[in-house]
């Protein structure tokens, strides 16, 4: 995997790349880095796959402090595409990365051929809003979760019962949870999650000029698929796909091949 840094006046953006062919840009979720997409890079070696560390995670260094709204993350991605890709590209994202996908289609349509947003939502409300707000306030108050407790806490939001009930599968997936949360900087978590809590493109998606494919996971406790369906229905050229038996992060270690198969189906169709 190739590593590089994009330098702008605003950010030193760490990015990674593998493969050769048409461009796919993969947008990480909150608390994750570009290298988390390595499994998917392997399924798409016939494409040139690029990802990055969003501000607040990994080796990217922001030259200004938060807040960083989703529009700022999209500006970073637009700069990366112009610098390192041959647009228009396919852009894929999970969770916070799926919000970046929505914003890219709306603000930078000339850079994007189509977008795939996984585990996404529109305007936050109800349980999702209350939970995200509680996480943010907890971190802003200076609290932190001990690594073992963080592992148990976030695993419930990332993986379905199939993983949690199978010791071997849990050992396989546990490093993904630990990498994101065991030693997470509370201020950076709060900054990323606040961007997600504040974002909604629901009133603009009717004017989206690029296809938006939303993939929901029917065991997703973090972003229930009904929320993603609303996003697809709001988009001018929106499409909703439901994958059964998968949780929010099942594309990492759990059932990556199932997600890759659906992504390829969307791209090639």
PDB file of C-alpha atoms in Angstrom:
ATOM      1  CA  UNK A   1       0.000   0.000   0.000  1.00  0.00           C
ATOM      2  CA  UNK A   2       1.343   3.409  -1.029  1.00  0.00           C
ATOM      3  CA  UNK A   3       1.386   6.187   1.591  1.00  0.00           C
ATOM      4  CA  UNK A   4       1.523   9.913   0.840  1.00  0.00           C
ATOM      5  CA  UNK A   5       0.586  13.317   2.266  1.00  0.00           C
ATOM      6  CA  UNK A   6      -1.364  16.079   0.559  1.00  0.00           C
ATOM      7  CA  UNK A   7      -0.259  19.460   1.842  1.00  0.00           C
ATOM      8  CA  UNK A   8      -2.630  22.424   1.691  1.00  0.00           C
ATOM      9  CA  UNK A   9      -2.743  25.667   3.633  1.00  0.00           C
ATOM     10  CA  UNK A  10      -5.394  24.103   5.852  1.00  0.00           C
ATOM     11  CA  UNK A  11      -4.405  20.472   6.356  1.00  0.00           C
ATOM     12  CA  UNK A  12      -1.700  17.826   5.972  1.00  0.00           C
ATOM     13  CA  UNK A  13      -3.878  14.997   4.691  1.00  0.00           C
ATOM     14  CA  UNK A  14      -2.434  11.502   4.992  1.00  0.00           C
ATOM     15  CA  UNK A  15      -3.666   9.196   2.243  1.00  0.00           C
ATOM     16  CA  UNK A  16      -3.128   5.637   1.039  1.00  0.00           C
ATOM     17  CA  UNK A  17      -3.482   3.881  -2.303  1.00  0.00           C
ATOM     18  CA  UNK A  18      -3.373   0.443  -3.915  1.00  0.00           C
ATOM     19  CA  UNK A  19      -4.354  -1.152  -7.212  1.00  0.00           C
ATOM     20  CA  UNK A  20      -4.569   0.156 -10.770  1.00  0.00           C
ATOM     21  CA  UNK A  21      -7.481   1.131 -12.992  1.00  0.00           C
ATOM     22  CA  UNK A  22     -10.451   3.501 -12.677  1.00  0.00           C
ATOM     23  CA  UNK A  23     -10.537   5.478  -9.447  1.00  0.00           C
ATOM     24  CA  UNK A  24     -12.523   4.579  -6.341  1.00  0.00           C
ATOM     25  CA  UNK A  25     -12.172   6.902  -3.348  1.00  0.00           C
ATOM     26  CA  UNK A  26     -13.107   5.346   0.003  1.00  0.00           C
ATOM     27  CA  UNK A  27     -14.195   7.683   2.843  1.00  0.00           C
ATOM     28  CA  UNK A  28     -13.665   6.316   6.388  1.00  0.00           C
ATOM     29  CA  UNK A  29     -16.192   6.587   9.163  1.00  0.00           C
ATOM     30  CA  UNK A  30     -15.573   8.593  12.301  1.00  0.00           C
ATOM     31  CA  UNK A  31     -12.650   7.312  14.384  1.00  0.00           C
ATOM     32  CA  UNK A  32     -11.262   5.270  11.493  1.00  0.00           C
ATOM     33  CA  UNK A  33      -8.329   5.725   9.122  1.00  0.00           C
ATOM     34  CA  UNK A  34      -7.716   5.094   5.447  1.00  0.00           C
ATOM     35  CA  UNK A  35      -5.829   1.871   6.096  1.00  0.00           C
ATOM     36  CA  UNK A  36      -9.034   0.309   7.450  1.00  0.00           C
ATOM     37  CA  UNK A  37     -10.133  -0.112   3.810  1.00  0.00           C
ATOM     38  CA  UNK A  38      -7.301  -2.529   2.981  1.00  0.00           C
ATOM     39  CA  UNK A  39      -9.658  -5.526   2.774  1.00  0.00           C
ATOM     40  CA  UNK A  40     -11.857  -3.725   0.267  1.00  0.00           C
ATOM     41  CA  UNK A  41      -8.779  -2.606  -1.682  1.00  0.00           C
ATOM     42  CA  UNK A  42      -8.013  -6.306  -2.116  1.00  0.00           C
ATOM     43  CA  UNK A  43     -11.434  -7.014  -3.609  1.00  0.00           C
ATOM     44  CA  UNK A  44     -10.998  -4.096  -6.006  1.00  0.00           C
ATOM     45  CA  UNK A  45      -7.410  -4.551  -7.170  1.00  0.00           C
ATOM     46  CA  UNK A  46      -8.609  -3.881 -10.736  1.00  0.00           C
ATOM     47  CA  UNK A  47      -9.393  -0.325  -9.599  1.00  0.00           C
ATOM     48  CA  UNK A  48      -7.096   2.366  -8.265  1.00  0.00           C
ATOM     49  CA  UNK A  49      -8.270   2.591  -4.655  1.00  0.00           C
ATOM     50  CA  UNK A  50      -7.529   5.682  -2.575  1.00  0.00           C
ATOM     51  CA  UNK A  51      -8.442   6.499   1.020  1.00  0.00           C
ATOM     52  CA  UNK A  52      -7.312   8.949   3.698  1.00  0.00           C
ATOM     53  CA  UNK A  53      -7.269   9.757   7.403  1.00  0.00           C
ATOM     54  CA  UNK A  54     -10.064  12.282   8.100  1.00  0.00           C
ATOM     55  CA  UNK A  55      -9.255  15.243  10.312  1.00  0.00           C
ATOM     56  CA  UNK A  56      -9.277  14.060  13.904  1.00  0.00           C
ATOM     57  CA  UNK A  57      -7.955  10.551  13.226  1.00  0.00           C
ATOM     58  CA  UNK A  58      -4.744   8.859  12.168  1.00  0.00           C
ATOM     59  CA  UNK A  59      -1.808  10.788  10.736  1.00  0.00           C
ATOM     60  CA  UNK A  60      -3.698  13.701   9.219  1.00  0.00           C
ATOM     61  CA  UNK A  61      -2.893  17.044  10.874  1.00  0.00           C
ATOM     62  CA  UNK A  62      -5.367  19.901  10.676  1.00  0.00           C
ATOM     63  CA  UNK A  63      -3.743  23.337  10.711  1.00  0.00           C
ATOM     64  CA  UNK A  64      -6.800  24.798  12.376  1.00  0.00           C
ATOM     65  CA  UNK A  65      -8.778  23.463  15.327  1.00  0.00           C
ATOM     66  CA  UNK A  66     -12.363  22.161  15.238  1.00  0.00           C
ATOM     67  CA  UNK A  67     -15.163  22.635  14.436  1.00  0.00           C
ATOM     68  CA  UNK A  68     -14.784  20.799  11.141  1.00  0.00           C
ATOM     69  CA  UNK A  69     -18.197  20.547   9.465  1.00  0.00           C
ATOM     70  CA  UNK A  70     -18.815  17.826   6.882  1.00  0.00           C
ATOM     71  CA  UNK A  71     -18.308  20.496   4.196  1.00  0.00           C
ATOM     72  CA  UNK A  72     -14.701  20.821   5.393  1.00  0.00           C
ATOM     73  CA  UNK A  73     -14.124  17.079   5.107  1.00  0.00           C
ATOM     74  CA  UNK A  74     -15.584  17.209   1.593  1.00  0.00           C
ATOM     75  CA  UNK A  75     -13.223  20.047   0.667  1.00  0.00           C
ATOM     76  CA  UNK A  76     -10.312  17.841   1.765  1.00  0.00           C
ATOM     77  CA  UNK A  77     -11.589  14.987  -0.408  1.00  0.00           C
ATOM     78  CA  UNK A  78     -12.110  17.288  -3.381  1.00  0.00           C
ATOM     79  CA  UNK A  79      -8.512  18.498  -3.067  1.00  0.00           C
ATOM     80  CA  UNK A  80      -7.295  14.890  -2.882  1.00  0.00           C
ATOM     81  CA  UNK A  81      -9.278  13.871  -5.977  1.00  0.00           C
ATOM     82  CA  UNK A  82      -7.953  16.814  -7.970  1.00  0.00           C
ATOM     83  CA  UNK A  83      -4.390  16.091  -6.849  1.00  0.00           C
ATOM     84  CA  UNK A  84      -4.211  12.299  -7.029  1.00  0.00           C
ATOM     85  CA  UNK A  85      -7.095  10.932  -9.133  1.00  0.00           C
ATOM     86  CA  UNK A  86      -8.557  11.114 -12.618  1.00  0.00           C
ATOM     87  CA  UNK A  87     -12.096  12.427 -12.046  1.00  0.00           C
ATOM     88  CA  UNK A  88     -14.937  11.764 -12.187  1.00  0.00           C
ATOM     89  CA  UNK A  89     -14.457   9.015  -9.595  1.00  0.00           C
ATOM     90  CA  UNK A  90     -16.642   6.541  -7.775  1.00  0.00           C
ATOM     91  CA  UNK A  91     -16.833   7.602  -4.136  1.00  0.00           C
ATOM     92  CA  UNK A  92     -17.761   5.203  -1.333  1.00  0.00           C
ATOM     93  CA  UNK A  93     -18.184   5.987   2.353  1.00  0.00           C
ATOM     94  CA  UNK A  94     -19.337   4.502   5.642  1.00  0.00           C
ATOM     95  CA  UNK A  95     -21.030   6.406   8.476  1.00  0.00           C
ATOM     96  CA  UNK A  96     -19.290   9.812   8.671  1.00  0.00           C
ATOM     97  CA  UNK A  97     -17.723   8.909   5.340  1.00  0.00           C
ATOM     98  CA  UNK A  98     -21.224   8.407   3.909  1.00  0.00           C
ATOM     99  CA  UNK A  99     -22.072  11.984   4.883  1.00  0.00           C
ATOM    100  CA  UNK A 100     -18.943  13.085   3.032  1.00  0.00           C
ATOM    101  CA  UNK A 101     -20.228  11.142   0.013  1.00  0.00           C
ATOM    102  CA  UNK A 102     -23.524  13.037   0.125  1.00  0.00           C
ATOM    103  CA  UNK A 103     -21.733  16.377   0.355  1.00  0.00           C
ATOM    104  CA  UNK A 104     -19.346  15.503  -2.469  1.00  0.00           C
ATOM    105  CA  UNK A 105     -22.245  14.722  -4.813  1.00  0.00           C
ATOM    106  CA  UNK A 106     -23.882  18.038  -3.953  1.00  0.00           C
ATOM    107  CA  UNK A 107     -20.897  20.392  -3.738  1.00  0.00           C
ATOM    108  CA  UNK A 108     -18.420  18.804  -6.172  1.00  0.00           C
ATOM    109  CA  UNK A 109     -20.503  16.847  -8.739  1.00  0.00           C
ATOM    110  CA  UNK A 110     -17.933  17.393 -11.485  1.00  0.00           C
ATOM    111  CA  UNK A 111     -15.483  15.231  -9.520  1.00  0.00           C
ATOM    112  CA  UNK A 112     -17.861  12.311  -8.944  1.00  0.00           C
ATOM    113  CA  UNK A 113     -19.451   9.716 -11.249  1.00  0.00           C
ATOM    114  CA  UNK A 114     -21.617   8.113  -8.573  1.00  0.00           C
ATOM    115  CA  UNK A 115     -21.733   7.850  -4.798  1.00  0.00           C
ATOM    116  CA  UNK A 116     -22.269   4.881  -2.489  1.00  0.00           C
ATOM    117  CA  UNK A 117     -23.244   5.793   1.079  1.00  0.00           C
ATOM    118  CA  UNK A 118     -23.292   2.964   3.636  1.00  0.00           C
ATOM    119  CA  UNK A 119     -24.744   3.102   7.132  1.00  0.00           C
ATOM    120  CA  UNK A 120     -25.969   6.635   6.593  1.00  0.00           C
ATOM    121  CA  UNK A 121     -28.772   8.911   7.696  1.00  0.00           C
ATOM    122  CA  UNK A 122     -30.304  12.275   6.941  1.00  0.00           C
ATOM    123  CA  UNK A 123     -31.349  14.733   9.645  1.00  0.00           C
ATOM    124  CA  UNK A 124     -30.599  13.295  13.073  1.00  0.00           C
ATOM    125  CA  UNK A 125     -33.481  12.783  15.476  1.00  0.00           C
ATOM    126  CA  UNK A 126     -34.773  10.465  18.156  1.00  0.00           C
ATOM    127  CA  UNK A 127     -32.401   7.866  19.555  1.00  0.00           C
ATOM    128  CA  UNK A 128     -29.548   8.542  17.106  1.00  0.00           C
ATOM    129  CA  UNK A 129     -29.420  12.239  17.972  1.00  0.00           C
ATOM    130  CA  UNK A 130     -29.689  11.587  21.715  1.00  0.00           C
ATOM    131  CA  UNK A 131     -26.979   8.922  21.653  1.00  0.00           C
ATOM    132  CA  UNK A 132     -24.502  10.953  19.565  1.00  0.00           C
ATOM    133  CA  UNK A 133     -25.102  14.046  21.697  1.00  0.00           C
ATOM    134  CA  UNK A 134     -24.522  12.048  24.891  1.00  0.00           C
ATOM    135  CA  UNK A 135     -21.229  10.658  23.532  1.00  0.00           C
ATOM    136  CA  UNK A 136     -20.075  14.153  22.588  1.00  0.00           C
ATOM    137  CA  UNK A 137     -20.971  15.713  25.944  1.00  0.00           C
ATOM    138  CA  UNK A 138     -19.284  12.828  27.791  1.00  0.00           C
ATOM    139  CA  UNK A 139     -16.032  13.442  25.903  1.00  0.00           C
ATOM    140  CA  UNK A 140     -16.267  17.233  26.166  1.00  0.00           C
ATOM    141  CA  UNK A 141     -16.563  16.864  29.939  1.00  0.00           C
ATOM    142  CA  UNK A 142     -13.115  15.278  29.876  1.00  0.00           C
ATOM    143  CA  UNK A 143     -14.227  11.713  30.521  1.00  0.00           C
ATOM    144  CA  UNK A 144     -12.687   8.697  28.825  1.00  0.00           C
ATOM    145  CA  UNK A 145     -13.603   5.043  28.700  1.00  0.00           C
ATOM    146  CA  UNK A 146     -11.009   2.509  29.882  1.00  0.00           C
ATOM    147  CA  UNK A 147      -9.842   0.479  26.872  1.00  0.00           C
ATOM    148  CA  UNK A 148     -11.567  -2.739  27.954  1.00  0.00           C
ATOM    149  CA  UNK A 149     -14.855  -0.939  28.561  1.00  0.00           C
ATOM    150  CA  UNK A 150     -14.568   0.990  25.281  1.00  0.00           C
ATOM    151  CA  UNK A 151     -14.065  -2.299  23.464  1.00  0.00           C
ATOM    152  CA  UNK A 152     -17.288  -3.758  24.881  1.00  0.00           C
ATOM    153  CA  UNK A 153     -19.257  -0.525  24.505  1.00  0.00           C
ATOM    154  CA  UNK A 154     -18.470   0.173  20.848  1.00  0.00           C
ATOM    155  CA  UNK A 155     -18.534  -3.456  19.729  1.00  0.00           C
ATOM    156  CA  UNK A 156     -22.290  -3.458  20.342  1.00  0.00           C
ATOM    157  CA  UNK A 157     -22.648  -0.548  17.918  1.00  0.00           C
ATOM    158  CA  UNK A 158     -20.324  -1.937  15.267  1.00  0.00           C
ATOM    159  CA  UNK A 159     -21.122  -5.636  14.923  1.00  0.00           C
ATOM    160  CA  UNK A 160     -24.237  -7.862  14.859  1.00  0.00           C
ATOM    161  CA  UNK A 161     -25.049 -10.679  17.238  1.00  0.00           C
ATOM    162  CA  UNK A 162     -23.478 -13.239  14.872  1.00  0.00           C
ATOM    163  CA  UNK A 163     -20.071 -11.756  15.669  1.00  0.00           C
ATOM    164  CA  UNK A 164     -20.668 -11.222  19.371  1.00  0.00           C
ATOM    165  CA  UNK A 165     -21.966 -14.783  19.806  1.00  0.00           C
ATOM    166  CA  UNK A 166     -19.078 -16.502  18.036  1.00  0.00           C
ATOM    167  CA  UNK A 167     -15.785 -16.490  19.940  1.00  0.00           C
ATOM    168  CA  UNK A 168     -13.645 -17.087  16.871  1.00  0.00           C
ATOM    169  CA  UNK A 169     -15.387 -14.410  14.836  1.00  0.00           C
ATOM    170  CA  UNK A 170     -15.176 -11.953  17.737  1.00  0.00           C
ATOM    171  CA  UNK A 171     -11.414 -12.455  17.997  1.00  0.00           C
ATOM    172  CA  UNK A 172     -11.191 -11.728  14.277  1.00  0.00           C
ATOM    173  CA  UNK A 173     -13.227  -8.493  14.519  1.00  0.00           C
ATOM    174  CA  UNK A 174     -12.045  -7.232  17.915  1.00  0.00           C
ATOM    175  CA  UNK A 175      -8.893  -5.522  16.547  1.00  0.00           C
ATOM    176  CA  UNK A 176     -11.084  -3.266  14.393  1.00  0.00           C
ATOM    177  CA  UNK A 177     -12.924  -1.990  17.480  1.00  0.00           C
ATOM    178  CA  UNK A 178      -9.710  -1.627  19.457  1.00  0.00           C
ATOM    179  CA  UNK A 179      -7.958   0.324  16.698  1.00  0.00           C
ATOM    180  CA  UNK A 180     -10.775   2.860  16.599  1.00  0.00           C
ATOM    181  CA  UNK A 181     -11.584   3.280  20.293  1.00  0.00           C
ATOM    182  CA  UNK A 182      -9.183   1.683  22.779  1.00  0.00           C
ATOM    183  CA  UNK A 183      -7.024   4.818  23.030  1.00  0.00           C
ATOM    184  CA  UNK A 184      -9.264   7.364  21.312  1.00  0.00           C
ATOM    185  CA  UNK A 185      -8.565  11.074  21.869  1.00  0.00           C
ATOM    186  CA  UNK A 186     -11.797  12.363  23.394  1.00  0.00           C
ATOM    187  CA  UNK A 187     -11.575  15.844  21.891  1.00  0.00           C
ATOM    188  CA  UNK A 188     -11.063  14.449  18.411  1.00  0.00           C
ATOM    189  CA  UNK A 189     -13.932  11.960  18.799  1.00  0.00           C
ATOM    190  CA  UNK A 190     -16.224  14.783  19.914  1.00  0.00           C
ATOM    191  CA  UNK A 191     -15.162  16.965  16.977  1.00  0.00           C
ATOM    192  CA  UNK A 192     -15.887  14.269  14.396  1.00  0.00           C
ATOM    193  CA  UNK A 193     -19.159  13.197  15.957  1.00  0.00           C
ATOM    194  CA  UNK A 194     -20.365  16.800  16.260  1.00  0.00           C
ATOM    195  CA  UNK A 195     -19.873  17.191  12.514  1.00  0.00           C
ATOM    196  CA  UNK A 196     -22.082  14.121  11.991  1.00  0.00           C
ATOM    197  CA  UNK A 197     -24.740  15.303  14.433  1.00  0.00           C
ATOM    198  CA  UNK A 198     -24.962  18.711  12.754  1.00  0.00           C
ATOM    199  CA  UNK A 199     -25.122  17.483   9.157  1.00  0.00           C
ATOM    200  CA  UNK A 200     -28.177  17.004   6.985  1.00  0.00           C
ATOM    201  CA  UNK A 201     -28.496  17.278   3.217  1.00  0.00           C
ATOM    202  CA  UNK A 202     -32.137  16.214   3.096  1.00  0.00           C
ATOM    203  CA  UNK A 203     -33.347  19.578   1.802  1.00  0.00           C
ATOM    204  CA  UNK A 204     -30.763  19.559  -1.030  1.00  0.00           C
ATOM    205  CA  UNK A 205     -30.796  15.955  -2.238  1.00  0.00           C
ATOM    206  CA  UNK A 206     -33.680  16.545  -4.640  1.00  0.00           C
ATOM    207  CA  UNK A 207     -31.244  18.649  -6.656  1.00  0.00           C
ATOM    208  CA  UNK A 208     -28.460  16.041  -6.643  1.00  0.00           C
ATOM    209  CA  UNK A 209     -27.221  15.504 -10.216  1.00  0.00           C
ATOM    210  CA  UNK A 210     -25.323  12.262  -9.626  1.00  0.00           C
ATOM    211  CA  UNK A 211     -26.635   8.786  -8.716  1.00  0.00           C
ATOM    212  CA  UNK A 212     -26.653   8.113  -4.987  1.00  0.00           C
ATOM    213  CA  UNK A 213     -26.769   4.474  -3.886  1.00  0.00           C
ATOM    214  CA  UNK A 214     -27.459   3.915  -0.196  1.00  0.00           C
ATOM    215  CA  UNK A 215     -26.541   0.563   1.365  1.00  0.00           C
ATOM    216  CA  UNK A 216     -28.239  -0.269   4.655  1.00  0.00           C
ATOM    217  CA  UNK A 217     -27.431  -3.160   6.984  1.00  0.00           C
ATOM    218  CA  UNK A 218     -30.432  -4.779   8.621  1.00  0.00           C
ATOM    219  CA  UNK A 219     -28.583  -5.442  11.913  1.00  0.00           C
ATOM    220  CA  UNK A 220     -27.146  -1.911  12.127  1.00  0.00           C
ATOM    221  CA  UNK A 221     -27.802  -0.580  15.640  1.00  0.00           C
ATOM    222  CA  UNK A 222     -25.724   2.554  15.100  1.00  0.00           C
ATOM    223  CA  UNK A 223     -27.572   3.798  12.025  1.00  0.00           C
ATOM    224  CA  UNK A 224     -30.713   1.722  11.467  1.00  0.00           C
ATOM    225  CA  UNK A 225     -31.370   1.124   7.755  1.00  0.00           C
ATOM    226  CA  UNK A 226     -34.711   2.954   7.818  1.00  0.00           C
ATOM    227  CA  UNK A 227     -32.678   6.156   8.146  1.00  0.00           C
ATOM    228  CA  UNK A 228     -30.706   5.353   5.019  1.00  0.00           C
ATOM    229  CA  UNK A 229     -33.834   4.559   3.040  1.00  0.00           C
ATOM    230  CA  UNK A 230     -35.057   8.110   3.694  1.00  0.00           C
ATOM    231  CA  UNK A 231     -31.831   9.490   2.224  1.00  0.00           C
ATOM    232  CA  UNK A 232     -32.208   7.385  -0.931  1.00  0.00           C
ATOM    233  CA  UNK A 233     -35.836   8.456  -1.308  1.00  0.00           C
ATOM    234  CA  UNK A 234     -34.885  12.126  -0.974  1.00  0.00           C
ATOM    235  CA  UNK A 235     -32.235  11.983  -3.714  1.00  0.00           C
ATOM    236  CA  UNK A 236     -33.182  12.801  -7.302  1.00  0.00           C
ATOM    237  CA  UNK A 237     -31.487   9.607  -8.525  1.00  0.00           C
ATOM    238  CA  UNK A 238     -31.454   7.611  -5.302  1.00  0.00           C
ATOM    239  CA  UNK A 239     -31.349   3.845  -4.863  1.00  0.00           C
ATOM    240  CA  UNK A 240     -31.625   1.823  -1.651  1.00  0.00           C
ATOM    241  CA  UNK A 241     -30.022  -1.592  -1.085  1.00  0.00           C
ATOM    242  CA  UNK A 242     -30.483  -3.669   2.079  1.00  0.00           C
ATOM    243  CA  UNK A 243     -27.944  -6.300   3.110  1.00  0.00           C
ATOM    244  CA  UNK A 244     -29.216  -8.826   5.636  1.00  0.00           C
ATOM    245  CA  UNK A 245     -27.319 -10.178   8.616  1.00  0.00           C
ATOM    246  CA  UNK A 246     -24.797  -7.327   8.655  1.00  0.00           C
ATOM    247  CA  UNK A 247     -24.052  -4.607  11.191  1.00  0.00           C
ATOM    248  CA  UNK A 248     -22.601  -1.119  10.885  1.00  0.00           C
ATOM    249  CA  UNK A 249     -19.009  -2.314  10.449  1.00  0.00           C
ATOM    250  CA  UNK A 250     -19.527  -5.787   9.004  1.00  0.00           C
ATOM    251  CA  UNK A 251     -17.530  -4.809   5.934  1.00  0.00           C
ATOM    252  CA  UNK A 252     -14.433  -4.992   8.176  1.00  0.00           C
ATOM    253  CA  UNK A 253     -13.407  -8.600   8.980  1.00  0.00           C
ATOM    254  CA  UNK A 254     -16.975  -9.936   9.378  1.00  0.00           C
ATOM    255  CA  UNK A 255     -18.487 -10.187   5.870  1.00  0.00           C
ATOM    256  CA  UNK A 256     -16.307  -7.932   3.694  1.00  0.00           C
ATOM    257  CA  UNK A 257     -16.937 -10.040   0.594  1.00  0.00           C
ATOM    258  CA  UNK A 258     -20.724  -9.524   0.834  1.00  0.00           C
ATOM    259  CA  UNK A 259     -20.320  -5.746   0.871  1.00  0.00           C
ATOM    260  CA  UNK A 260     -17.697  -5.817  -1.883  1.00  0.00           C
ATOM    261  CA  UNK A 261     -19.993  -7.872  -4.089  1.00  0.00           C
ATOM    262  CA  UNK A 262     -22.809  -5.330  -3.713  1.00  0.00           C
ATOM    263  CA  UNK A 263     -20.469  -2.381  -4.367  1.00  0.00           C
ATOM    264  CA  UNK A 264     -19.139  -4.002  -7.519  1.00  0.00           C
ATOM    265  CA  UNK A 265     -22.689  -4.762  -8.671  1.00  0.00           C
ATOM    266  CA  UNK A 266     -23.599  -1.094  -8.268  1.00  0.00           C
ATOM    267  CA  UNK A 267     -20.497   0.199 -10.027  1.00  0.00           C
ATOM    268  CA  UNK A 268     -20.703  -2.154 -12.983  1.00  0.00           C
ATOM    269  CA  UNK A 269     -24.448  -1.731 -13.518  1.00  0.00           C
TER     270      UNK A 269
END
